[in-house]
Short mmCIF file of C-alpha atoms in Angstrom, two decimals:
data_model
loop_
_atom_site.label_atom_id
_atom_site.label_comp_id
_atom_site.label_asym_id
_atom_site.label_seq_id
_atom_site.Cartn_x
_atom_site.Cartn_y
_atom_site.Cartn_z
CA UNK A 1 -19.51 7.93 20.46
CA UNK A 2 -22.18 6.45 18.14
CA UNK A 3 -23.29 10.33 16.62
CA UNK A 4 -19.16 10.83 16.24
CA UNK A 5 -18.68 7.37 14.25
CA UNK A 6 -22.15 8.33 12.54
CA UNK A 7 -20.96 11.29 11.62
CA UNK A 8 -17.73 10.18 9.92
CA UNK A 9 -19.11 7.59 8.02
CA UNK A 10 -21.73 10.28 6.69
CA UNK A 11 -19.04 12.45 5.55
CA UNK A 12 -17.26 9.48 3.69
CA UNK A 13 -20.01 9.71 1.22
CA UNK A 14 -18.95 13.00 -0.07
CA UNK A 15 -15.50 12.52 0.40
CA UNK A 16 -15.28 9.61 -1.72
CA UNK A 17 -17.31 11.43 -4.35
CA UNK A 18 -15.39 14.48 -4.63
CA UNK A 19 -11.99 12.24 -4.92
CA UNK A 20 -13.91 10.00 -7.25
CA UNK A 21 -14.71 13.31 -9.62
CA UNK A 22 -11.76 14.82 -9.42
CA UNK A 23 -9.90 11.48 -10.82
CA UNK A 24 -12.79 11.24 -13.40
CA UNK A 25 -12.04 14.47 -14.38
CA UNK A 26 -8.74 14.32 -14.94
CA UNK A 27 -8.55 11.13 -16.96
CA UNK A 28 -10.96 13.63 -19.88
CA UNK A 29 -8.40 15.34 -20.06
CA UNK A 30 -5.42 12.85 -20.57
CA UNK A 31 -4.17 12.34 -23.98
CA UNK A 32 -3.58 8.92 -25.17
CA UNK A 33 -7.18 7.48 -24.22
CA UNK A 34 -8.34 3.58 -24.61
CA UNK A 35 -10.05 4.91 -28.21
CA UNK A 36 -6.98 6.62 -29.17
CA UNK A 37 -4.94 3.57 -28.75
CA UNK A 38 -7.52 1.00 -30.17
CA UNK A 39 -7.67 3.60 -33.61
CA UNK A 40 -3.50 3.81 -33.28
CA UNK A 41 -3.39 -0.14 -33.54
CA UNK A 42 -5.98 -0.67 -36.17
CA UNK A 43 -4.39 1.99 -38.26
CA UNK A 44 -0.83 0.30 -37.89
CA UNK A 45 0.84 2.64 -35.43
CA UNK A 46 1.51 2.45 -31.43
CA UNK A 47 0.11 5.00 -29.16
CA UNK A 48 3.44 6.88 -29.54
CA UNK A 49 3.54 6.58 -33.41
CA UNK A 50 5.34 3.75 -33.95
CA UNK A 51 4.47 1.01 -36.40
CA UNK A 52 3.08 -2.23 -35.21
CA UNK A 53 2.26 -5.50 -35.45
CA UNK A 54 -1.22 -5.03 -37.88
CA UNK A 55 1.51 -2.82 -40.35
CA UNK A 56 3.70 -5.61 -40.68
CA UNK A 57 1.35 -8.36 -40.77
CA UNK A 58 -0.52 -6.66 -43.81
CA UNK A 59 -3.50 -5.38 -42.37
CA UNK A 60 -1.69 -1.82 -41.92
CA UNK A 61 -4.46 0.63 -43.24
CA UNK A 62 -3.04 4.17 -41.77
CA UNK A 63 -3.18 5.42 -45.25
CA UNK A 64 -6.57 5.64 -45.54
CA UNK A 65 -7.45 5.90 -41.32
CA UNK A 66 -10.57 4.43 -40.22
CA UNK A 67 -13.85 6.02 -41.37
CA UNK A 68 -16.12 8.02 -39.02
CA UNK A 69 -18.47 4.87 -38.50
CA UNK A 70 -15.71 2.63 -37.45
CA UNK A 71 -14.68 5.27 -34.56
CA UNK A 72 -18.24 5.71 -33.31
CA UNK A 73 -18.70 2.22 -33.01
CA UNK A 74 -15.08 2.07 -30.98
CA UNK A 75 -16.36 4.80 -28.72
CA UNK A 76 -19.44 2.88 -28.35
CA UNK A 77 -17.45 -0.15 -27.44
CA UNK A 78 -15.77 1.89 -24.66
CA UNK A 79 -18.67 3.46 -23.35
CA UNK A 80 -17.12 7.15 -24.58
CA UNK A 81 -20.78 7.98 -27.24
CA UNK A 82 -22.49 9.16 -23.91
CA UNK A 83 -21.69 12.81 -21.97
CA UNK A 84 -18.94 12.72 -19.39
CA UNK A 85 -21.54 13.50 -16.05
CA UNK A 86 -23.62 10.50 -17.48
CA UNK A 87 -20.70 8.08 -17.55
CA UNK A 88 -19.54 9.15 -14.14
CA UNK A 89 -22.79 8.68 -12.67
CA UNK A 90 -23.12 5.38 -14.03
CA UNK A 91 -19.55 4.21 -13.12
CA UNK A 92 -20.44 5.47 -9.57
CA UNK A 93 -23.97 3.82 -9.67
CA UNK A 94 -22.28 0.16 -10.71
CA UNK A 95 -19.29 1.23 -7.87
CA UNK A 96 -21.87 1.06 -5.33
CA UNK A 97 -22.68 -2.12 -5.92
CA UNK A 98 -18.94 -3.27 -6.33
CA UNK A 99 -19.12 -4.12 -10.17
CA UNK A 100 -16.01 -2.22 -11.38
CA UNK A 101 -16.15 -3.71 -15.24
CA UNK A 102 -13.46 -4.94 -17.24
CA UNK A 103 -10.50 -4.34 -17.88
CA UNK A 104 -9.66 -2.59 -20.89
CA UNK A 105 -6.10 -3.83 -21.42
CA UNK A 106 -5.86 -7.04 -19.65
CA UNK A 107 -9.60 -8.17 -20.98
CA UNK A 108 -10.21 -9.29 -17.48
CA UNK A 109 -12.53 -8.63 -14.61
CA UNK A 110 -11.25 -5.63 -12.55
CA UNK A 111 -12.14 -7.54 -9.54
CA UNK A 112 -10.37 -10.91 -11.21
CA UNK A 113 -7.84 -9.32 -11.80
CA UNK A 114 -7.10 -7.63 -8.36
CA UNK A 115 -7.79 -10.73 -6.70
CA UNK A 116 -4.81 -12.08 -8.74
CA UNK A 117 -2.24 -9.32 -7.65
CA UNK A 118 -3.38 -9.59 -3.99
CA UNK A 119 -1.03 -12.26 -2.77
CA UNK A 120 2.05 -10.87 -3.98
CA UNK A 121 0.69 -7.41 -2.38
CA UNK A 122 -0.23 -9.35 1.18
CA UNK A 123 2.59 -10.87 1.46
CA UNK A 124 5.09 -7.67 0.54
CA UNK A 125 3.08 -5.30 2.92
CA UNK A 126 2.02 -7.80 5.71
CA UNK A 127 5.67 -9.27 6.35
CA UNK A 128 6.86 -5.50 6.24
CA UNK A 129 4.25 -4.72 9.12
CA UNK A 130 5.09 -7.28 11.24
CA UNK A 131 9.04 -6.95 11.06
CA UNK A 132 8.28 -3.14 11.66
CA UNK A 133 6.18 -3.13 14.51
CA UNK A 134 7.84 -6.05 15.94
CA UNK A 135 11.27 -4.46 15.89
CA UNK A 136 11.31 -1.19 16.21
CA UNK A 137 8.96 -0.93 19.66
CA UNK A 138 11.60 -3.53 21.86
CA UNK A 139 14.37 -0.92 20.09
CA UNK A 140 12.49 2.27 20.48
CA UNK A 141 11.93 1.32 24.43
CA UNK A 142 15.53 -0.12 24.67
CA UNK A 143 16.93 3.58 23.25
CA UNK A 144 14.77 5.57 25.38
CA UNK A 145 16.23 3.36 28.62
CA UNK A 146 19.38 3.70 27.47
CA UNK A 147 19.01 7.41 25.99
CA UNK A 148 22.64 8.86 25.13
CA UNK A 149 24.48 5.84 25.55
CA UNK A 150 26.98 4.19 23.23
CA UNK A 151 24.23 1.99 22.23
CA UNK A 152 21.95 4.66 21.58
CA UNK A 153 24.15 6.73 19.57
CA UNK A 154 25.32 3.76 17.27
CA UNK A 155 21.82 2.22 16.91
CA UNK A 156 20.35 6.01 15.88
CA UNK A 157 23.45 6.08 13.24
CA UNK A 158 22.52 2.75 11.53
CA UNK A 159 18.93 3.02 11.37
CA UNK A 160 19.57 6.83 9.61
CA UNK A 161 21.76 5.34 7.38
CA UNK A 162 19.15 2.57 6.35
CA UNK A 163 16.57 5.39 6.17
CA UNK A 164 18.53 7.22 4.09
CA UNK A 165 19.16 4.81 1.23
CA UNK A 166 16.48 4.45 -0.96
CA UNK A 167 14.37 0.96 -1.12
CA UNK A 168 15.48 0.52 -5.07
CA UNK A 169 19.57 1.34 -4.20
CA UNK A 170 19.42 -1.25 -1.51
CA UNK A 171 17.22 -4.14 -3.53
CA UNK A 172 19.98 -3.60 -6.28
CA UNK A 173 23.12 -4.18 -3.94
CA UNK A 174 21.82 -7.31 -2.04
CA UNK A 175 21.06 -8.63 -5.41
CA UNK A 176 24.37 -7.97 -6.54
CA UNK A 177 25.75 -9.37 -3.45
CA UNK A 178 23.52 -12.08 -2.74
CA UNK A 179 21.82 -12.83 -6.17
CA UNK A 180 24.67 -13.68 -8.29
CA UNK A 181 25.00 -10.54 -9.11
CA UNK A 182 28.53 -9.99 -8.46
CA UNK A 183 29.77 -12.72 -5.11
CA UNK A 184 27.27 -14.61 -3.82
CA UNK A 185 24.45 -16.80 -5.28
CA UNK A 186 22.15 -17.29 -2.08
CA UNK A 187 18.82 -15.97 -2.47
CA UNK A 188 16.16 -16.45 -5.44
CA UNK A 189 15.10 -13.42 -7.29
CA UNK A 190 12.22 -13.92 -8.95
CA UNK A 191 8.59 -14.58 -7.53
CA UNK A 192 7.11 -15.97 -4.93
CA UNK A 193 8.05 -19.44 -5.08
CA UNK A 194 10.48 -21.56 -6.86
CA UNK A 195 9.14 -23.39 -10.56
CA UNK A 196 8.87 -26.56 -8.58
CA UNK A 197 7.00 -25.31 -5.54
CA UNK A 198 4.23 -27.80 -5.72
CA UNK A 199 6.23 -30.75 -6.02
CA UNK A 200 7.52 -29.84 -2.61
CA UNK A 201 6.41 -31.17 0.96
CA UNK A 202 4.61 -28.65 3.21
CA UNK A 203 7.49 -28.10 4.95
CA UNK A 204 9.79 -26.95 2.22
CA UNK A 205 7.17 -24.97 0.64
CA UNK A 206 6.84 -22.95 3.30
CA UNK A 207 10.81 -22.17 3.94
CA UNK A 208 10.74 -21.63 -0.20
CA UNK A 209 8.31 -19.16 0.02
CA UNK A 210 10.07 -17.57 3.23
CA UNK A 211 13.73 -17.79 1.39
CA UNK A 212 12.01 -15.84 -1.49
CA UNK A 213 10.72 -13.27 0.69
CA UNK A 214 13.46 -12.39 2.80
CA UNK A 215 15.52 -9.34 0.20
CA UNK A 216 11.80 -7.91 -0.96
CA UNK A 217 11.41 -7.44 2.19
CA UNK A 218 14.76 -6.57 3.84
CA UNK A 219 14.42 -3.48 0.95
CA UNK A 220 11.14 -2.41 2.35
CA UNK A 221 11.21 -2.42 5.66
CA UNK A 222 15.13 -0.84 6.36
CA UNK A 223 13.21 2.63 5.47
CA UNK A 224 10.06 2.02 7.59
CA UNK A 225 12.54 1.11 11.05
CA UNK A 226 13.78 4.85 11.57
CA UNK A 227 10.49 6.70 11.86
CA UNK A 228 8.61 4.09 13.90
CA UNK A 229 11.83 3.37 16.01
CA UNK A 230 12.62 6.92 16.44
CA UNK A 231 8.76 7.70 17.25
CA UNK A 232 8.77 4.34 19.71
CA UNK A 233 11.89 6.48 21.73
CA UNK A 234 10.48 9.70 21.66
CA UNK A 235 7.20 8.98 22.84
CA UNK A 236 8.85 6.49 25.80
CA UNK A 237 11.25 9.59 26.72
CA UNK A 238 8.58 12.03 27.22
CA UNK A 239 6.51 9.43 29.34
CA UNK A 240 9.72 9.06 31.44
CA UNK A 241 10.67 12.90 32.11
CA UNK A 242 6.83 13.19 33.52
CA UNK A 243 6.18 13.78 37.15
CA UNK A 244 4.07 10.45 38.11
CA UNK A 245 7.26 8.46 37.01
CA UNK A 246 9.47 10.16 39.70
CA UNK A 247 6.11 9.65 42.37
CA UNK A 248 6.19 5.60 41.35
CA UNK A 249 10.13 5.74 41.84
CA UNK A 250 10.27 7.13 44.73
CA UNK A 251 7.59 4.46 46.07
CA UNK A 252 10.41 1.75 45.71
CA UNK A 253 8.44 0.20 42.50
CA UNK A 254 11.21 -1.75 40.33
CA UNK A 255 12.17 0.03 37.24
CA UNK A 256 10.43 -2.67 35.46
CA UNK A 257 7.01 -2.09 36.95
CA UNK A 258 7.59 1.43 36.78
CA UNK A 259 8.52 0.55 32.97
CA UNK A 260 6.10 -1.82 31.91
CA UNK A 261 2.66 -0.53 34.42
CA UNK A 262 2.93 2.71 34.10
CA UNK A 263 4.98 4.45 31.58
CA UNK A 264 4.25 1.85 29.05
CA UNK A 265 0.60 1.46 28.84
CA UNK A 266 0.92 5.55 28.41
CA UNK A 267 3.90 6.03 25.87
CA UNK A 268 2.44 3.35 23.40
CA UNK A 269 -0.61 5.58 22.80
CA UNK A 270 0.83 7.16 20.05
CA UNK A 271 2.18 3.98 18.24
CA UNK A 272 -0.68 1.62 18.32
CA UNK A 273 -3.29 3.98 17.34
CA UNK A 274 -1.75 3.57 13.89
CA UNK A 275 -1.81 0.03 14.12
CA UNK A 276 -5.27 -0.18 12.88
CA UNK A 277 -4.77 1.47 9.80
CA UNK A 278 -1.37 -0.20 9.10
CA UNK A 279 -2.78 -3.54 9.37
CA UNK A 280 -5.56 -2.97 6.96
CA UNK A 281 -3.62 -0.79 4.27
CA UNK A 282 -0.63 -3.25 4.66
CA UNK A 283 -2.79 -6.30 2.70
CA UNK A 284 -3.27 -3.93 -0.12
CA UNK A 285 -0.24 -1.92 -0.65
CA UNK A 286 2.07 -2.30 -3.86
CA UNK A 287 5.78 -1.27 -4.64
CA UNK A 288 6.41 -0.48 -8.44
CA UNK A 289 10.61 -0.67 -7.88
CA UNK A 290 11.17 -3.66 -5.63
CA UNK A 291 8.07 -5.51 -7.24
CA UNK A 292 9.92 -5.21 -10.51
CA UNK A 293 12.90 -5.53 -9.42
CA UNK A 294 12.29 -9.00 -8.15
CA UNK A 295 9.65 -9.62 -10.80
CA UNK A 296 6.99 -9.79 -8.39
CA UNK A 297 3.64 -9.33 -10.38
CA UNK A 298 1.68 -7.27 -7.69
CA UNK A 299 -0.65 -4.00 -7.01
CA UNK A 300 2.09 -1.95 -7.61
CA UNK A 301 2.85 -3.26 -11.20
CA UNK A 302 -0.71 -3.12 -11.77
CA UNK A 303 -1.50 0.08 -10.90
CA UNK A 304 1.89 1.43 -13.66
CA UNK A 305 0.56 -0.59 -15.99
CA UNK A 306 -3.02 0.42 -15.86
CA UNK A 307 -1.77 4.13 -15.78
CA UNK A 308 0.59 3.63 -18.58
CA UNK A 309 -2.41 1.74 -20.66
CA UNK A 310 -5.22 3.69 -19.85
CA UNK A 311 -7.08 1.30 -18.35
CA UNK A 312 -9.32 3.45 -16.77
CA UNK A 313 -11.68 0.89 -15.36
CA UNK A 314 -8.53 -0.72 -13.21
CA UNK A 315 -7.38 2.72 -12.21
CA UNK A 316 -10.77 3.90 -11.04
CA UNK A 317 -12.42 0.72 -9.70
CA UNK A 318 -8.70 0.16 -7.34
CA UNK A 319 -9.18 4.17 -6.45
CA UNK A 320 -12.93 3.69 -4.94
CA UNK A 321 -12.16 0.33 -3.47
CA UNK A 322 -8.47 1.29 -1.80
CA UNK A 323 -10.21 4.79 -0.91
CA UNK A 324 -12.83 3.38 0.88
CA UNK A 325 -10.39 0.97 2.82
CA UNK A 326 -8.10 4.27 3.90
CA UNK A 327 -11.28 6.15 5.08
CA UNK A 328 -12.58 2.60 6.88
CA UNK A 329 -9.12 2.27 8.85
CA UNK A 330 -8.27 6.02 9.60
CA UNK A 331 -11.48 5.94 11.21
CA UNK A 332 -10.89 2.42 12.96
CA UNK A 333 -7.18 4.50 13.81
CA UNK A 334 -9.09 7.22 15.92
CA UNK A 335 -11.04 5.25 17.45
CA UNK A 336 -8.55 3.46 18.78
CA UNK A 337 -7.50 6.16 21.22
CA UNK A 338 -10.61 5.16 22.91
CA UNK A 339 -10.01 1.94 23.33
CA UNK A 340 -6.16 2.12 24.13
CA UNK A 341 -6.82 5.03 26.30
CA UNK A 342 -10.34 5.45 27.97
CA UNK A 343 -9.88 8.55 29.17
CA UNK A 344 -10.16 9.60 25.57
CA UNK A 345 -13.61 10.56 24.64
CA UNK A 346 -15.64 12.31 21.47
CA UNK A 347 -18.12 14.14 24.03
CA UNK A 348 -16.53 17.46 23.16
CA UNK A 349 -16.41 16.55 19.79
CA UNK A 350 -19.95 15.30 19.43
CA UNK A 351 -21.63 18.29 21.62
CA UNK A 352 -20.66 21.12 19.05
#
């Protein structure tokens, strides 16, 4: 077990390298760059050519463009004077020690600036979790017990159709029929909280904050219920059909025992290995549409905007931390087969 775990953390190293170059790469090669845009505002013009503030505020000088010395001393600025492989090795070399810079268009520290994002993010992915796993393995177990009944059938039907509509379509109808939109004004649509959330008790704070969360979140997790629900029943089904569930029956063990001590403890294998990796990704995930939608400033909106901007040191300081953290917790995911079932092991494995 210990050479297997070894073993995967050594090969992290070059994983998270090669993903870290390939990214690096690619952003050479984008049009648009932080330079490009700094040079496009001091010469009066956005990045797409329009004309901007500095033209009409009479500092607009794209007649005569900025001299050679000005641009060097932008690229300079930026860190773009040295070779490519030098600046990637020195990105990488401050990476290591978690110092991901500044941000180029927020003027912030990367790590600030996460940090800042994180709660709507948490909150978003960590309520989705919960109502996920929390719903869909009572219905999963309830299906496969029930497998081809009226229930069944009707439960599979409504679950497809929630699967089938997309997060975006559904945040848009429950705000028009729960946001003022169109009937009824019940639920607040933007942020976390209301304006006057401090001047609450504890109490109401936290059923403000709950009140706020509850169509983010409806939108999210509708999607998510079919596949673990549907996996939940499968996995249960095949447990059932299996030859040590007739030996138990035919014992005289209750169907619960025969339920809940052996078919159970077997079936959830394949569901609560993921849990690992779930949990940790869920504190850090991000969803552009429903986070602007409900003008919820989180990861999601960051990451656009830092695409959008150019804001390479946002975009590549997130990638090495949030690919780190996805390594970390698929690893954490296999080896929780171990630990849910022992007669799991990584001899074979380690012995080639």
């Amino acid at each position: 077990m210990a050479a297997y775990i070894l073993r995967r953390i050594l090969l992290m190293i070059p994983t998270l390298f090669g993903i870290m170059l390939i990214t690096f790469t690619v952003t050479q090669f984008v049009p648009g760059g932080p330079v490009e845009r700094l040079i496009a505002e001091l010469e009066g013009r956005s990045a797409g050519g329009e004309v901007s503030v500095a033209a009409s505020s009479g500092i607009y000088q794209g007649d005569r463009g900025l001299d050679e010395e000005k641009i060097e001393q932008l690229k300079v600025l930026y860190g773009f004077d040295k070779p490519p492989v030098q600046r990637f090795l020195a990105m990488m070399k401050n990476y290591l020690m978690f110092d991901f810079g500044m941000s180029y268009y927020h003027h912030r520290s990367v790590v600030n600036l996460v940090i800042s994002k994180l709660p709507v993010s948490m909150s978003l992915g960590l309520w989705s979790f919960l109502i996920v796993y929390l719903t869909c393995i009572p219905l999963g177990i309830h299906k496969a017990i029930r497998d081809g009944s009226r229930f069944d059938m009707i439960s599979t039907s409504a679950i497809l159709v929630g699967y089938a509509i997309p997060g975006f379509v559904l945040a848009i109808l429950l705000i028009v029929l729960f946001g003022g939109g169109s009937f009824w004004k019940i639920f607040p649509l933007r942020g976390l909280v209301s304006d006057n959330w401090s001047e609450m008790n504890l109490m109401r704070q936290i059923l403000d904050y709950l009140w706020h969360m509850v169509l983010p979140i409806i939108s999210m997790t509708i999607g998510s219920l079919a596949v673990m629900t549907l996996l939940t029943k499968n996995s249960f089904l095949e447990e059932i059909r299996k030859q040590y569930v007739l030996t138990a029956r035919a014992k005289g063990l209750s169907e619960n025992k025969v339920l809940y001590k052996h078919i159970f403890r077997n079936a959830i294998i394949p569901i609560i290995t993921g849990f690992p990796g779930s949990f940790i990704t869920a504190f850090f995930t991000g969803s552009l549409l429903i986070e602007t939608i409900f003008s919820l400033d989180g990861m999601g909106l960051l990451a656009y905007d830092s695409i959008i901007n150019r804001d390479y040191p946002v975009v590549l300081g997130t990638l090495y931390f949030f690919t780190i953290i996805g390594l970390i917790s698929r690893l954490l995911s296999d080896l929780s087969y171990v630990v849910v079932d022992p007669r799991i092991t990584f001899e074979s494995v380690e012995s080639r």
